[in-house]
Coordinates of C-alpha atoms in Angstrom, one line a residue:
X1 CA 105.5 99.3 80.0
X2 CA 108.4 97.9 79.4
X3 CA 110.0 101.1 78.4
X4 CA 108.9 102.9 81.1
X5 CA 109.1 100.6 84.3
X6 CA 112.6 100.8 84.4
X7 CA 112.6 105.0 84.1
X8 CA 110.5 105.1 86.6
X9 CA 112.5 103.5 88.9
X10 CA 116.7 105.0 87.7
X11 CA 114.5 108.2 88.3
X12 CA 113.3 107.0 91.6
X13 CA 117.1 106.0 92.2
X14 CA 118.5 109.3 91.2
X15 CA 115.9 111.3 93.5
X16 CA 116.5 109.1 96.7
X17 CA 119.9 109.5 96.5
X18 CA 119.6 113.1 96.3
X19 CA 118.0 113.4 98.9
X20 CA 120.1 111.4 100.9
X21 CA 123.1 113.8 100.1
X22 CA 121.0 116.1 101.3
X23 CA 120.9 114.5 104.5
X24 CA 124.6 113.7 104.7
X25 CA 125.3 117.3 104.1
X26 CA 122.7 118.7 106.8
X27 CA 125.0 116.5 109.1
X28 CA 127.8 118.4 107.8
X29 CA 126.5 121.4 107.9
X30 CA 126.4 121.4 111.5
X31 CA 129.5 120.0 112.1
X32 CA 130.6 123.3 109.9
X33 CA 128.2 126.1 111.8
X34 CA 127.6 124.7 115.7
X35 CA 124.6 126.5 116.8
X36 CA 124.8 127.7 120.0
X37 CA 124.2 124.4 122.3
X38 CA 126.9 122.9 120.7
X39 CA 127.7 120.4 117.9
X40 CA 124.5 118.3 117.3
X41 CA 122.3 120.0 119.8
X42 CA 118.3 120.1 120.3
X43 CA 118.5 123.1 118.0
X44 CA 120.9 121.9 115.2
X45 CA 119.7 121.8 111.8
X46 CA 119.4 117.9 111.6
X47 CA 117.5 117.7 114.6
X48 CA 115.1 120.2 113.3
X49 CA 114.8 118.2 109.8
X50 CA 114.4 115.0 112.7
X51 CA 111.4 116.7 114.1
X52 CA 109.4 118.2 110.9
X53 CA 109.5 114.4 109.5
X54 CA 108.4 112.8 112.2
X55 CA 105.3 115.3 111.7
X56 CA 105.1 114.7 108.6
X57 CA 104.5 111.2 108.9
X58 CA 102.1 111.8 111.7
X59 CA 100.2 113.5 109.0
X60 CA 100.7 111.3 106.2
X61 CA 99.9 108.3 108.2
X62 CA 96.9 109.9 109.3
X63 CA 95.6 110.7 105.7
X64 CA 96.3 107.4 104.3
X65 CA 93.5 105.9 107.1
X66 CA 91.3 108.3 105.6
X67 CA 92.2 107.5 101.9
X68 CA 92.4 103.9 102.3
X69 CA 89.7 102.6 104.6
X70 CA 91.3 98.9 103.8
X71 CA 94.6 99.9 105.8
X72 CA 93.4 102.1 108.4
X73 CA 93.9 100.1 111.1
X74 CA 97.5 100.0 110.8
X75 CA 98.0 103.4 109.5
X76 CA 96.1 105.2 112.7
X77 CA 98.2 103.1 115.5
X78 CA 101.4 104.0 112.8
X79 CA 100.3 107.9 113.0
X80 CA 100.0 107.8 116.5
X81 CA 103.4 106.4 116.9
X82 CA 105.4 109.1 114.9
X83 CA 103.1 111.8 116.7
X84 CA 104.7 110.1 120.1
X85 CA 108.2 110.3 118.7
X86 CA 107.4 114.3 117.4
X87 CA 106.3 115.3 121.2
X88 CA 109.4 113.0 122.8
X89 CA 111.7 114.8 120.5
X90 CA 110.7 118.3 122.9
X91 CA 112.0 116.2 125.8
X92 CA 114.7 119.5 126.2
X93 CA 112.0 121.3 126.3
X94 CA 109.4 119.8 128.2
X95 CA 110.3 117.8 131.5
X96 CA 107.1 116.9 131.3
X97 CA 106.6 115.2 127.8
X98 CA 105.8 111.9 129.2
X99 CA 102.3 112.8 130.1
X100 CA 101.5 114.2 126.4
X101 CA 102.6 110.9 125.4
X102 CA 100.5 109.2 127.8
X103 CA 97.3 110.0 126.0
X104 CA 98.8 109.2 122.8
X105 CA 99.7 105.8 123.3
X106 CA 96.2 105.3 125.5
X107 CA 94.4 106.5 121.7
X108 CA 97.0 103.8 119.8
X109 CA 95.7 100.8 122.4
X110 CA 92.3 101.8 122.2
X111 CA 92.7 101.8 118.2
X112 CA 94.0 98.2 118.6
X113 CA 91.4 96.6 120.7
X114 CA 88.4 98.6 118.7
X115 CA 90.0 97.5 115.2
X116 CA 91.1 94.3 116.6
X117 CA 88.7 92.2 114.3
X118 CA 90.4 93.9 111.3
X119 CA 93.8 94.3 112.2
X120 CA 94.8 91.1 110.9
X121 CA 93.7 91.7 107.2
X122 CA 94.7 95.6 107.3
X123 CA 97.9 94.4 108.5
X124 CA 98.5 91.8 105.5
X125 CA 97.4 94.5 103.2
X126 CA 100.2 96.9 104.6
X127 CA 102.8 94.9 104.8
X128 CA 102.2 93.4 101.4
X129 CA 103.0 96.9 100.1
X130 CA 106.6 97.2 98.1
X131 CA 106.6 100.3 100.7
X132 CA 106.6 98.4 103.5
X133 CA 110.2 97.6 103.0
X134 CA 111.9 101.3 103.2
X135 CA 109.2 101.5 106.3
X136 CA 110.9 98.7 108.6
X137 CA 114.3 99.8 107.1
X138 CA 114.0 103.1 108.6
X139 CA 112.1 101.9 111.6
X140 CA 115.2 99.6 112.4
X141 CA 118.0 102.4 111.6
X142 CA 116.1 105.0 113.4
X143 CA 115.2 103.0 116.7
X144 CA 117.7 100.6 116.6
X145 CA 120.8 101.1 115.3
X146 CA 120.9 104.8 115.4
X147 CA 120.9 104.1 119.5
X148 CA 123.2 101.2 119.1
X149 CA 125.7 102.9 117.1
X150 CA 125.5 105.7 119.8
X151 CA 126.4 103.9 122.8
X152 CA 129.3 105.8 124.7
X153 CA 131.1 102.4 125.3
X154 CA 131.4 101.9 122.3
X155 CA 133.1 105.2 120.8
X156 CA 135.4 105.0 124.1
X157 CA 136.9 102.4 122.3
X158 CA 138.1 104.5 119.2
X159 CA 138.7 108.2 121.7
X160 CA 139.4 109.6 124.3
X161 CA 136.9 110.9 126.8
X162 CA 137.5 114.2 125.8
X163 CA 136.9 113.3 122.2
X164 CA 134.4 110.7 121.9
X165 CA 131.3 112.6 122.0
X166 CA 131.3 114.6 118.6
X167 CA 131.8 111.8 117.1
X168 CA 129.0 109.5 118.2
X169 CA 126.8 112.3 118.0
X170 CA 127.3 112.9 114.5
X171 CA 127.0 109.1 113.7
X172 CA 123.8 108.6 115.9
X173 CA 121.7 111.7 114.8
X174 CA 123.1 111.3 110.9
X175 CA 121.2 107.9 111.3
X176 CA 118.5 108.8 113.0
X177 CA 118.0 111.4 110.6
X178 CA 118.9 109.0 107.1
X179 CA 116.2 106.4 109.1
X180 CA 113.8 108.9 109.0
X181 CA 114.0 109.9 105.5
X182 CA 114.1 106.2 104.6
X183 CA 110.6 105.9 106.7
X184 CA 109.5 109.6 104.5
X185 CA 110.2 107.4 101.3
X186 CA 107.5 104.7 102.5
X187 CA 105.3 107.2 103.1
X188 CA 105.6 108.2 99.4
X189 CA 105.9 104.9 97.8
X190 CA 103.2 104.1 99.4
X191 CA 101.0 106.7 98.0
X192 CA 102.2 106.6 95.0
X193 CA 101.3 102.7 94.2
X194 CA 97.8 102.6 96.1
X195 CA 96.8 105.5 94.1
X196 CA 98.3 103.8 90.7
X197 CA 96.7 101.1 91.7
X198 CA 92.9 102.2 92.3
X199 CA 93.3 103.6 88.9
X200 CA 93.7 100.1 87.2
X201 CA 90.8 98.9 88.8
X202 CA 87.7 98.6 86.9
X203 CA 84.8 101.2 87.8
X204 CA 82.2 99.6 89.9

């Protein structure tokens, strides 16, 4: 164990930051090759990547309630929130995307008060998760400080109004998108150790 604990995790290190050069160069790539609503547009490569994550969580989240009864709780209201942020994401698309999130967010309240006497223990057990850590980390960068960071005033400061807005679009969707993949990770970590885990544990 001792051997192999830390190879698991420089492999784990050289992976994640693969993958998050990947990211940085999906920003760059469409700063490179604009599609044709412009740098960082609804149809740009890194808000496509944006948009298959978020639905990828919605899955994952989805199958971990099924997986691990223990957790569910959590996990369900957590799927439902990534499949509101997928369908807000069509917002270019839809003028009307508030009223599919409507029902959504209805399903998470209703998960809440019907789970209510378990939330508290599912919630301990999530959180307790290693996981849980890249989770609020990309929770924070994506719907926080992505939106913070791409506050008009604030690149004003550093351009012109003619200039300002490739810039903050480029820092706020590179971000949002790194936030997401951080949130991906959980996902994974996640997985990974409940499943080691109910392997250790004695059969019944």
């Amino acid at each position: 164990m001792k051997i192999y604990f830390p190879f698991a995790v420089a492999i784990r290190i050289i992976i994640y930051s693969v993958i998050m050069l990947g990211v940085a160069e999906v920003v760059r790539l469409d700063a490179l090759y604009p599609m044709q609503d412009g740098y960082y547009g609804e149809l740009s490569f890194t808000e496509i990547l944006q948009e298959i994550i978020l639905f990828v969580l919605f899955i994952l989240y989805l199958v971990a309630g099924r997986r691990f009864p223990d957790v569910r709780p959590v996990t369900d209201v957590i799927s439902l929130f990534f499949l509101a942020s997928f369908i807000r994401e069509f917002n270019f698309l839809i003028d009307w995307w508030a009223l599919l999130v409507f029902p959504v967010v209805l399903l998470a309240v209703w998960q809440l008060v019907r789970n209510s006497k378990y939330l508290k223990e599912a919630t301990v057990r999530f959180f307790s998760q290693p996981a849980s850590a890249w989770f609020m980390a990309g929770l924070l960068i994506t719907f926080v400080f992505s939106r913070l960071m791409g506050r008009s005033s604030f690149w004003r400061l550093l351009y012109d109004e003619n200039t300002y807005r490739l810039a903050k679009a480029a820092v706020e969707e590179g971000l949002e998108l790194a936030g997401d993949v951080l949130m991906l990770i959980s996902a994974v970590e996640f997985f990974l150790a409940r499943v080691y885990n109910d392997k250790k544990k004695p059969d019944a």
